[in-house]
Amino acid sequence: MSEILRVENLRKSYDGFLAVNGVSFAVAKGELKALIGPNGAGKSTCFNMLMGQLKPSAGEVYLDGQRITGKRPREIWRRGVGRTFQITGTYQSMSVIENVQMALMSHHKRIFSIAPRAWKLYRDEAMGFLDTVSMADQADRPCSVLAYGDLKRLELAIALCHRPRLLLMDEPTAGMAPSARIELMQLVADIVRDQGVSVLFTEHDMDVVFAHAHHIMVLNRGELIADGSATEVRNNPQVQEVYLGGGTLFKEDANA
Amino acid sequence: MLSVERIHSYYGKAHILNDLSFEVRRGEVVALLGRNGAGKSTTMKSVMQLLRPRQGQVTFQGRDLVGEPAFRVAKCGIGYVPEDRRIFTDLTVLENLEVGRQPRREDAPFWTQEQLFEIFPNLYERRANRGKHMSGGEQQMLTIARTLMGNPALLLLDEPSEGIAPVIVEQMAETIKTLKEEGLTVMISEQNLHFARAVADRAIIIEGGEKKFDGSFAELEAHPEIRDAYLSV
Amino acid sequence: MAFFFAQFLTGLANAAALFLVASGLSLIFGVTRIVNFAHGSFYMLGAFIGVVLMDLLPGHVGFWGAILLTGLAVGLIGALVEMVVLRPIYRAPELFQLVATFGVILVIQDLALMIWGAEDRLGPRAPGLRGVWRIFGEPVPKYDIVLIAITPVILFALWYLIARTRLGVLVRAATQDREMVGALGVNQAWLFTGVFALGSALAGLGGALQLPKGGADLLMDFNIIGAVFVVVVIGGMGSLPGAFIASVLISVLNVFGVTYLPQSTLVLMYVVMAVVLIVRPYGLLGREEVAGEHGQVGAPETPIRPYGPKGMALVAVLLALLALLPVFAEPFVLTLVVDMVVFALFAASLHFILGSGGLVSFGHAAFFGGGAYAAALLVYHTGTPMELAFLFAPLAAGLLALGIGWFCIRLTGVYFAMLTLAFSQLVWSLAFQWRSVTRGDDGLVNIWPAEWLSGDITYYYFALAFGIGGILVLRHVIHAPFGYALRAGRDSPRQAEATGIDVKRVQFAAFALAGAMAGLAGGIFVFSKGSVFPTELEIAKSFDALIVVFLGGVKTLAGGVVGAGFMTVVEDWLVRLEYWRLLLGLVIIAVVILMPEGIVGTLRTLWRRIRHSDEEAV
Ligand SMILES: Nc1ncnc2c1ncn2[C@@H]1O[C@H](COP(=O)(O)OP(=O)(O)OP(=O)(O)O)[C@@H](O)[C@H]1O
Ligand SMILES: Nc1ncnc2c1ncn2[C@@H]1O[C@H](COP(=O)(O)OP(=O)(O)OP(=O)(O)O)[C@@H](O)[C@H]1O
Ligand SMILES: [Mg+2]
Ligand SMILES: [Mg+2]
């Protein structure tokens, strides 16, 4: 199995505080991989370094064999990495579908064109993406009135527009109702299966993680302490101590 | 302790809460459940007067709150933890806590910084960090701690477990139980049913801004059709 | 060497007043996010009130007592302004309040004129401190030494208040999210009033303290405000020690400038500011600014749409009216309409980057005046035919915008605003002081249109075609992918970058386009007046545009144009009266309070409400 993403000895220090301390891992093509860990472990920091929002203090990142360390977000995007954010970032002054159209305009390299009416461009294509995340019925609502969970789904649609090879999702289901979480992750799993996209995501909802992740990595205080299957991670005493706790708040079957 | 009577709230002309009534009794932990967009956060904002209900009454310990500025509502003893955190990103952790500090009140548990640091050890470790340099979950902890610094008698928690590691959520569940024993009244809006069930005595389910269920978790268990219709777990 | 040192001390002493005013401005901005243009007016009030009080109160105690009382009085006036003018509009879009403060300037100017008359007042000397001390043999006024000693004390007291006390923590928290501070049980309305009063009091103190070195006159407000902005920006917004260092820097520089480089005094300060901002984008001690995200921004913007059939019809009717105007209107009406169109295009170009791009430029006049000067210089020096020179106006302005934009676009928010201001001042001082080319304040005259365009009516149509044409082009661009990308970069730069939009490049291009359009307006302007003077490049000109954009409504597409039309008419009507500033100021304040979404925005909301209640009735 070949790798889509390879990370070597990644480090980030904020004024001497080591938020990420020598992390190495790989994500295989077509894999749905979770990165979990306590609050402040350095997950978002890792993501920001992978996607270029932050420059690593040391270490290398390779996308499909090509070095992308320290490149800008939009260059990394161009090479086929999409991402969603922990705190959503959508265009508040536009309607839902216009948010997606905007991403499509960027995908089709139409950012600097001044002739056409933007809201007529790629409408059908955008509707398709909204349909994928079941937001088609809200297409013409202003983005500023959406419920939080819907914003998350909109962000996913935006990230899909460039047909990414790798999708980075920082807490994709945060703020959603349990059923919606399962639905969304099912959707992501379908995308992984059908389109061969690889996904790396962080999450604090263990129902979601154990149900969908092919592999799980655990980060603690900037260092990887586990990398393996759901059962391995779940039964790892160190992971239980620093992160999972007694397991009273999640179950394999959510109805228990 | 808190009684909400037939309130109607709007964002602009969008009618969000429709004739919503409920009560929260002293010493109780109530969970406000519902799907995304059901109106849970709007309910909390309407209690807090961050959004003024156009009709209806909100009474807290016999005092009518509708039309009062938010700071006076807070002074009455209601603490509010918003879902979008809203920490002061330029202030340090300690300064964020300082903003929340209010004098001790008789009818509510008293909090010190040290006690809060015990519950949220991350905060102690990062106490000199600016808010904007905190991880998502750390920010969530900080909002809760900041509100507790005001020694509220009634605590409104909007999705407190969101983005928090399971161990800490477990601790938080314990904390809320302890709080309850100390006489604090809590209303939580939750999506995490495990968590809600672990801490709350009673569930209120809303959907489309209307109340659909109000009763104990045992009752809710007994009527899976309600759960399926409004919570779709 | 001794002379050098004495000069340095003079600079330090001059820094006292500047620092007081600047720290007040910085404080007010830091907490309320209001760029208080009226701060210079509080300084002026301080000077006048100080003169009056010092006359009344005798002796040592009287002098220093008068200064403290002045601070108190101006603080109270500040509190009043905050409660009456600003409190109703905190929820309006960011920076909207600066329009109101502009209204306050006008009101205070005329009130001061009414009360104290147009004559300059000389400040009384400080009792017991009349003479000089000799330092290294050079005379240094005793009062200067006292000022030098007082300033650090005030600096320390203020710093302690903000950095170390609970009040300071609350104040800084409220800066970011006043609603949340309220929800935590703090009465933030009074917090704001208090800070505004304190800031104003500092300005008043500054005005009174400088009396023995200067005096009181009606131009003080505008004379100091430029320097104060520069100080606050160089020091770093919200940083008190920064403001102190910058005050000293600017004052000392000024003293030496007057001695050694008298012909370039105007630019010096702005050059320093530009250099500092290019090297340290957030000022010497400033930190990157995070705009308050909650509780201050007002209703979110609604998605935009081109006009439907009804809107189109309305625009068509208006255009037809304008086209038919020469048939029945007097020539002076045509001139007024040309002025209006010129102003509308100028405002629309600013509105384009401000509204869609979120880039608040305080120096847009550089491109308007730049275009006008470019065309005029060509005609004046080379006798280029008017048609060519006219086309050169937008071209030159666009190029100028490319140059200035290259430096400015990397900044955001108030820093961006200030750097554009600095560059426009540079352009202005060039026009003002490079006499051999620009003829300084004599201006360039006899710049008339070509023969075939010279009739009143012909030029009217010419102006209409290019003016309205420019506005329509801008509107079209807003609805095009480029305009959308511009808004995307404003709404969420992070998301935009993560989906492949080069935000800075988009903003850069938009800035250049806006510059070119402002230049086009300048071109129309210069050939309609036949002359151009440095006033077209002044700060006041930039502010005019800014104000009409806000008055019209930032969050609406027609805001700039409608605001410009409104302002031209109101001004034309008011200037005939004696105290027209007072009235204009009151009109501006009234519009701001009654129509917090701007004229167009408020009308739109009203219209929606009417339509909605219709639907309900049906
Ligand atoms: N700019 C910064 N300066 C200083 N410290 C920072 C900065 N950004 C993050 N940190 C610290 O680095 C650590 C890692 O943060 P990060 O956001 O990566 O955590 P995380 O694993 O995503 O946590 P969560 O699950 O709570 O979102 C945290 O302790 C945080 O306080
Ligand atoms: N500022 C706003 N303006 C207009 N509509 C809004 C605004 N905020 C929320 N809404 C709408 O109000 C409805 C209720 O929102 P609310 O935030 O109360 O839901 P919620 O139950 O808290 O959902 P969630 O679980 O996603 O937080 C939603 O349909 C939402 O779209
Ligand atoms: Mg994170
Ligand atoms: Mg909510």
mmCIF file of C-alpha atoms in Angstrom, chain B residues 38-114:
data_model
loop_
_atom_site.group_PDB
_atom_site.id
_atom_site.type_symbol
_atom_site.label_atom_id
_atom_site.label_comp_id
_atom_site.label_asym_id
_atom_site.label_seq_id
_atom_site.Cartn_x
_atom_site.Cartn_y
_atom_site.Cartn_z
ATOM 1 C CA ALA B 38 -33.712 23.243 17.332
ATOM 2 C CA GLY B 39 -33.307 26.431 19.321
ATOM 3 C CA LYS B 40 -31.290 25.327 22.340
ATOM 4 C CA SER B 41 -28.761 28.109 22.157
ATOM 5 C CA THR B 42 -31.493 30.586 21.377
ATOM 6 C CA THR B 43 -33.292 29.536 24.547
ATOM 7 C CA MET B 44 -30.189 30.202 26.611
ATOM 8 C CA LYS B 45 -29.620 33.565 24.985
ATOM 9 C CA SER B 46 -33.227 34.455 25.642
ATOM 10 C CA VAL B 47 -32.838 33.676 29.329
ATOM 11 C CA MET B 48 -29.647 35.696 29.446
ATOM 12 C CA GLN B 49 -31.337 38.591 27.612
ATOM 13 C CA LEU B 50 -28.627 38.545 24.988
ATOM 14 C CA LEU B 51 -31.596 38.081 22.743
ATOM 15 C CA ARG B 52 -34.722 39.811 23.968
ATOM 16 C CA PRO B 53 -37.880 37.703 23.705
ATOM 17 C CA ARG B 54 -40.605 39.689 21.952
ATOM 18 C CA GLN B 55 -43.287 38.103 24.084
ATOM 19 C CA GLY B 56 -43.489 36.132 27.274
ATOM 20 C CA GLN B 57 -41.822 36.193 30.653
ATOM 21 C CA VAL B 58 -38.576 35.005 32.133
ATOM 22 C CA THR B 59 -38.549 35.039 35.937
ATOM 23 C CA PHE B 60 -35.595 34.164 38.085
ATOM 24 C CA GLN B 61 -36.101 33.909 41.832
ATOM 25 C CA GLY B 62 -39.250 35.950 41.507
ATOM 26 C CA ARG B 63 -37.657 38.667 39.452
ATOM 27 C CA ASP B 64 -38.741 39.463 35.934
ATOM 28 C CA LEU B 65 -35.738 39.507 33.637
ATOM 29 C CA VAL B 66 -37.189 40.468 30.285
ATOM 30 C CA GLY B 67 -35.747 43.783 29.189
ATOM 31 C CA GLU B 68 -32.931 43.831 31.745
ATOM 32 C CA PRO B 69 -29.420 44.279 30.364
ATOM 33 C CA ALA B 70 -27.352 41.106 30.348
ATOM 34 C CA PHE B 71 -24.997 42.277 33.089
ATOM 35 C CA ARG B 72 -27.876 42.610 35.504
ATOM 36 C CA VAL B 73 -29.073 39.119 34.668
ATOM 37 C CA ALA B 74 -25.582 37.890 35.463
ATOM 38 C CA LYS B 75 -25.577 39.844 38.722
ATOM 39 C CA CYS B 76 -28.807 38.094 39.696
ATOM 40 C CA GLY B 77 -26.806 34.900 39.742
ATOM 41 C CA ILE B 78 -27.087 33.368 36.298
ATOM 42 C CA GLY B 79 -23.839 32.240 34.745
ATOM 43 C CA TYR B 80 -23.688 31.654 31.026
ATOM 44 C CA VAL B 81 -21.223 29.590 29.001
ATOM 45 C CA PRO B 82 -21.775 30.272 25.314
ATOM 46 C CA GLU B 83 -21.310 27.537 22.736
ATOM 47 C CA ASP B 84 -18.875 29.533 20.663
ATOM 48 C CA ARG B 85 -16.594 30.029 23.675
ATOM 49 C CA ARG B 86 -15.947 33.718 23.272
ATOM 50 C CA ILE B 87 -12.893 33.814 25.437
ATOM 51 C CA PHE B 88 -10.895 37.016 25.440
ATOM 52 C CA THR B 89 -8.164 36.015 23.062
ATOM 53 C CA ASP B 90 -5.779 38.823 23.940
ATOM 54 C CA LEU B 91 -5.965 38.258 27.681
ATOM 55 C CA THR B 92 -4.073 35.611 29.567
ATOM 56 C CA VAL B 93 -5.834 32.716 31.225
ATOM 57 C CA LEU B 94 -5.551 34.401 34.611
ATOM 58 C CA GLU B 95 -6.943 37.644 33.260
ATOM 59 C CA ASN B 96 -9.816 35.818 31.582
ATOM 60 C CA LEU B 97 -10.691 34.357 34.953
ATOM 61 C CA GLU B 98 -10.422 37.788 36.543
ATOM 62 C CA VAL B 99 -13.039 39.185 34.166
ATOM 63 C CA GLY B 100 -15.462 36.566 35.382
ATOM 64 C CA ARG B 101 -14.839 37.165 39.081
ATOM 65 C CA GLN B 102 -17.806 38.366 41.111
ATOM 66 C CA PRO B 103 -18.302 38.650 44.846
ATOM 67 C CA ARG B 104 -19.392 35.639 46.838
ATOM 68 C CA ARG B 105 -23.119 35.067 47.056
ATOM 69 C CA GLU B 106 -24.921 33.197 49.807
ATOM 70 C CA ASP B 107 -27.185 31.078 47.708
ATOM 71 C CA ALA B 108 -24.414 29.620 45.574
ATOM 72 C CA PRO B 109 -21.147 27.723 45.899
ATOM 73 C CA PHE B 110 -18.040 29.853 46.106
ATOM 74 C CA TRP B 111 -15.162 29.255 43.713
ATOM 75 C CA THR B 112 -11.532 30.106 43.911
ATOM 76 C CA GLN B 113 -8.992 29.976 41.150
ATOM 77 C CA GLU B 114 -7.231 27.098 42.883
#
